[in-house]
Structure formats: structure tokens, C-alpha cells
RNA sequence: GUAGAUGUAGCUCAGCUGGUUAGAGCAUCGGUUUGUGGUACCGAGGGUCGAGGGUUCGAGCCCCUUCAUUUACCCCA
């Protein structure tokens, strides 16, 4: 049989893992720097935990896990199962008789579930980070995978906007260290609610926001067309126009919003929040990222209620969203714990990787297949034991060392070192054993000299 | 789900309007008198041309079906 892996999933070889771990390490270090503690949750959740949290589209993309051993069901249950299955063949339908588990779709909802289940042992505000894969039953394409890693940082149990500011500071530091030019767009769901309220279309808020969200993709006419298709009235669309045309600096935009939303309480609250963030950007000393208010930013996830974030690379031709996040005022409410507001962001490592690859941003020492510093090569079995012993001594000094495991021609051993980009080869023959030395070759320079153990460790440090 | 593109050696591809034993580069393995790689030279192995059917004297090439990969729409990290 031909080996293969499911569509949209990938293997990661040593060279890729080296680079992936480089990203993970930077994010992890920064999460800890800002006081987030790690947790992990299972790959599978009860399906009821996940459904209804991601919008209609999102629910369709949840990977369902078929209940096991259904063939062992009793006959009368089998009859019911057949009926359920027939329904599922006709329409989108969830039956716990068929599937009671599903693969996690993101890390935020499982986190909310975790918080509710561990409410009494947590110290609030609770700050956690989580680095795990998620699965989406999407059709894969460039930058879109069915299995990918999210790196989430969330604070729950505090509605202070200081949390948003700290998240921005953390994004700034992380993207700066990764050397990715980034624009972070932000908006506030309250603004969007306010707009819908002003337009007298509160129940169509999702349709409106989703349409506006596509502005830079399909243009103004496209947006208007989509709004009409969704049944938004022409007068409402006319009203909306100044917002679709909105441009200029962050403060210019706020000015326009101020007039537009002057009769909406929730809208005014949104402006207040946005102003707080804007006026404090200087305080947190943003160095690297561009922060931009974008009222067309909507984000599909249903649970956001306040600030929303999205980041894209600001260079190159491949600029998918590499970070998303926002505030959710009542995600835990669904699981029976009211009044816990949270805010968080999610770094998409796989896309960050793709962007960094395109922009050639991985440092040279990360861009290699092996971390071995020295390969010990030898001529015959007579020197083998000596090499093993020497390797042990070098490793105790913290030097990454390999011994070529087979007795082989020098050529072969050097080819091995070359392919693995090992920078030094130590040749051991009878001369070296007699002299208690090692013939140390610098693979990059092509030079070599006979050195003692002291010099060896000095050079390889 | 809808639409397009592509499936030929391990990888990247060539293969003219259908015409003999299907090619190249890279990779792999071996060698260039054996204490030295990355550059050179010589040689070798490796292909049911995605799969199935059809048209034809003859199909990698044309037609149908099917599968896979990929891009776009939708939505998203």
C-alpha cells in the first residue's frame, strides 16, 4: 500500500521542526514574561461543548468523531441509529447517538470549559497560555490546513482594558522578535452593535459585519451588493456609506464614529473603549507593530463582545491573518458560570511559519537540519571505544556530539557530516590515540589542525 | 458544497499535429589505487506514464469515468 496522510495534514521533518520550535519558544517565553501559565486540554471535547460557539459556518467545520463500536449496539438501538443516520445524510444534523465527541476547533472554548470546571481552584484574574493543535474540516488551500497549531494567551475574570493593552504589548514584543512586519487591526463589537442599532437592523448585525468585513476584498460595490442580498434596506445602506468610506488616521475615524453613533449607548461605550486603547498606545511603548483601527473588522466567531484583534504581515505577497482574538464577556455563561469576562489572542504558528519562510526571516542558526556541533569519525574498530569515551566527555561539557556508529570509509563519514551541516569533524586514528589528540576539521573553512582536549572544548564552546 | 488547474523516476519537470526499446536535471548507490566532505570526472539502479474503460493498426498524448493534489469562492489561524 502507498503510504499517505489525510488531506490538509502535514509531517514535519527535523529542518521544519527546528524552525517551528524557534517560533514556539519565542511565543512561550513572552507568554511567561507577561504572567501567563500553561495548560493543556484534550484533543477531543464533548460535541455539545463546541457546537453553537463559532457561528453557523464554524459549526460545519467541526470534526466529528464517530462513536465507537456502534456495530455492537442491540438491534432496537440499531434501528434508531439507522434513522438518525438517514437524517444526517439529508441535512446538517447532530445526533449524540452517532457522535458524542469532536476534535477541538479552537483553544478558547475548551479554555472556557476548563475555567468553569475548575472555577474553585483558580486564582482570578486567571491568565493561561496554551499551545496545541486544532482541527477544522475546511477545504485546504494555501495557508489553510486541517490541522494546525494555535498559541493562545487569555485572561479571564477581569474586564479591565489594561488586559487588551498588555496583549498589544505582547504582540509587539513577539512579532518584533520574530522580525515580522505586522499590522494589528482592531475594532470593537460594541461599535458594530451600535451601527446595527442606528440602522435599525440589530438582528442583522452578523450579516452587516460580515459584509463590511470584505470591503478590502470585494470593494464598496461588492459590499453594497451583498448587503442588498442579505435584505438590508437601501436607506440603511445609504446611512452606512460614510462608514464604508471611512479612512484617515485612527483619530479621524473616531471623530466620524462619534457623530454616527451619538444616539447609540452601546456604540458610545465602544468608542470609549477604543479611545482608551488609542490614548494608551504610547504608554505601553509600541515599537514594532502598526496598530490600526478598522471598523470593517468583524471576525466570524460568535462569542466576541468587545475588542477584536486581527494581525497580518505587512510585507510580501502572502498575507493571511496570523493572529486573531478578542474579548468575550460571557463565554463561560453557556457552561453555567456567569459574569466572567475574558480577552485573549491566538497566534497561528503555521501561517507565521509560512510568512517567515516567504520573507526569509529565519536566522541562519535556526535554518539547519541538525544541532550537532561535532562528529567523531574514525578508521577502524580499534578507535571506536576511544571515540565513545571522548563523546561522553564532550557531552558532559555541553557540546552536542555524535559518533559515527559504523566502521566506514572516511569519505562516507564526512559526507554524513556535510549533509547534516555539522560544523566540525574530529578524526581519530592510531596517531591521535597515541598523542592523545584529535584531528579537528572545520567543515566550513576546510581547515584542520591536531588539538588536545582543552583546545577542542575551547573551540567548540 | 461550487469552479478552474495539474497528475510521467525518490524530487522538479520535458515529451512536437497519436508512430519503434519514455528522457533530462537533482537525489540515491558504486568508482576515480583506500587518513577527509561540500566543487570535478566515470558508471549503475530506478517508471503498471494516478486508476479504470473507450477510440485507433498503434495512446504518455484523443474521449469518458474515477481518484488524488492544488488554487479560488464561502469562512478562517
PDB file of N, CA, C and O in Angstrom, chain A residues 11-13 57 74 147 150 165 172 189-190 210 413 421:
ATOM      1  N   UNK A  11       3.426  16.205   7.775  1.00  0.00           N
ATOM      2  CA  UNK A  11       4.535  15.758   8.606  1.00  0.00           C
ATOM      3  C   UNK A  11       5.510  16.912   8.704  1.00  0.00           C
ATOM      4  O   UNK A  11       5.632  17.698   7.782  1.00  0.00           O
ATOM      5  N   UNK A  12       6.213  16.985   9.828  1.00  0.00           N
ATOM      6  CA  UNK A  12       7.265  17.986   9.958  1.00  0.00           C
ATOM      7  C   UNK A  12       8.590  17.287  10.173  1.00  0.00           C
ATOM      8  O   UNK A  12       8.764  16.588  11.161  1.00  0.00           O
ATOM      9  N   UNK A  13       9.520  17.472   9.246  1.00  0.00           N
ATOM     10  CA  UNK A  13      10.843  16.881   9.387  1.00  0.00           C
ATOM     11  C   UNK A  13      11.706  17.710  10.322  1.00  0.00           C
ATOM     12  O   UNK A  13      11.284  18.776  10.780  1.00  0.00           O
ATOM     13  N   UNK A  57     -21.324  28.749  10.107  1.00  0.00           N
ATOM     14  CA  UNK A  57     -20.245  28.217   9.268  1.00  0.00           C
ATOM     15  C   UNK A  57     -19.271  27.402  10.109  1.00  0.00           C
ATOM     16  O   UNK A  57     -18.840  26.322   9.720  1.00  0.00           O
ATOM     17  N   UNK A  74     -27.457  -3.044  20.343  1.00  0.00           N
ATOM     18  CA  UNK A  74     -28.566  -4.006  20.260  1.00  0.00           C
ATOM     19  C   UNK A  74     -29.442  -3.643  19.061  1.00  0.00           C
ATOM     20  O   UNK A  74     -29.453  -2.501  18.598  1.00  0.00           O
ATOM     21  N   UNK A 147      -5.229  20.621  10.105  1.00  0.00           N
ATOM     22  CA  UNK A 147      -4.674  20.510  11.455  1.00  0.00           C
ATOM     23  C   UNK A 147      -3.614  21.578  11.580  1.00  0.00           C
ATOM     24  O   UNK A 147      -2.692  21.620  10.767  1.00  0.00           O
ATOM     25  N   UNK A 150      -2.417  26.458  17.349  1.00  0.00           N
ATOM     26  CA  UNK A 150      -2.697  27.796  17.833  1.00  0.00           C
ATOM     27  C   UNK A 150      -1.912  28.000  19.121  1.00  0.00           C
ATOM     28  O   UNK A 150      -1.679  27.062  19.872  1.00  0.00           O
ATOM     29  N   UNK A 165      -4.364  46.144  26.522  1.00  0.00           N
ATOM     30  CA  UNK A 165      -3.098  46.847  26.318  1.00  0.00           C
ATOM     31  C   UNK A 165      -1.917  45.902  26.454  1.00  0.00           C
ATOM     32  O   UNK A 165      -0.970  45.935  25.678  1.00  0.00           O
ATOM     33  N   UNK A 172       3.471  43.099  20.198  1.00  0.00           N
ATOM     34  CA  UNK A 172       4.561  43.941  19.715  1.00  0.00           C
ATOM     35  C   UNK A 172       5.897  43.257  19.948  1.00  0.00           C
ATOM     36  O   UNK A 172       6.718  43.136  19.046  1.00  0.00           O
ATOM     37  N   UNK A 189     -16.718  45.128  18.967  1.00  0.00           N
ATOM     38  CA  UNK A 189     -18.046  44.623  18.605  1.00  0.00           C
ATOM     39  C   UNK A 189     -19.160  45.597  19.008  1.00  0.00           C
ATOM     40  O   UNK A 189     -20.212  45.648  18.395  1.00  0.00           O
ATOM     41  N   UNK A 190     -18.892  46.379  20.051  1.00  0.00           N
ATOM     42  CA  UNK A 190     -19.909  47.341  20.509  1.00  0.00           C
ATOM     43  C   UNK A 190     -20.136  48.411  19.436  1.00  0.00           C
ATOM     44  O   UNK A 190     -21.249  48.920  19.287  1.00  0.00           O
ATOM     45  N   UNK A 210     -20.280  40.918   8.509  1.00  0.00           N
ATOM     46  CA  UNK A 210     -19.588  40.017   7.592  1.00  0.00           C
ATOM     47  C   UNK A 210     -19.409  40.679   6.233  1.00  0.00           C
ATOM     48  O   UNK A 210     -18.352  40.581   5.604  1.00  0.00           O
ATOM     49  N   UNK A 413      31.857   9.128   6.169  1.00  0.00           N
ATOM     50  CA  UNK A 413      31.625   9.827   7.431  1.00  0.00           C
ATOM     51  C   UNK A 413      31.614  11.341   7.214  1.00  0.00           C
ATOM     52  O   UNK A 413      30.823  12.061   7.814  1.00  0.00           O
ATOM     53  N   UNK A 421      25.087  19.223   7.981  1.00  0.00           N
ATOM     54  CA  UNK A 421      25.636  20.546   8.275  1.00  0.00           C
ATOM     55  C   UNK A 421      26.266  20.611   9.660  1.00  0.00           C
ATOM     56  O   UNK A 421      26.087  21.571  10.400  1.00  0.00           O
TER      57      UNK A 421
END
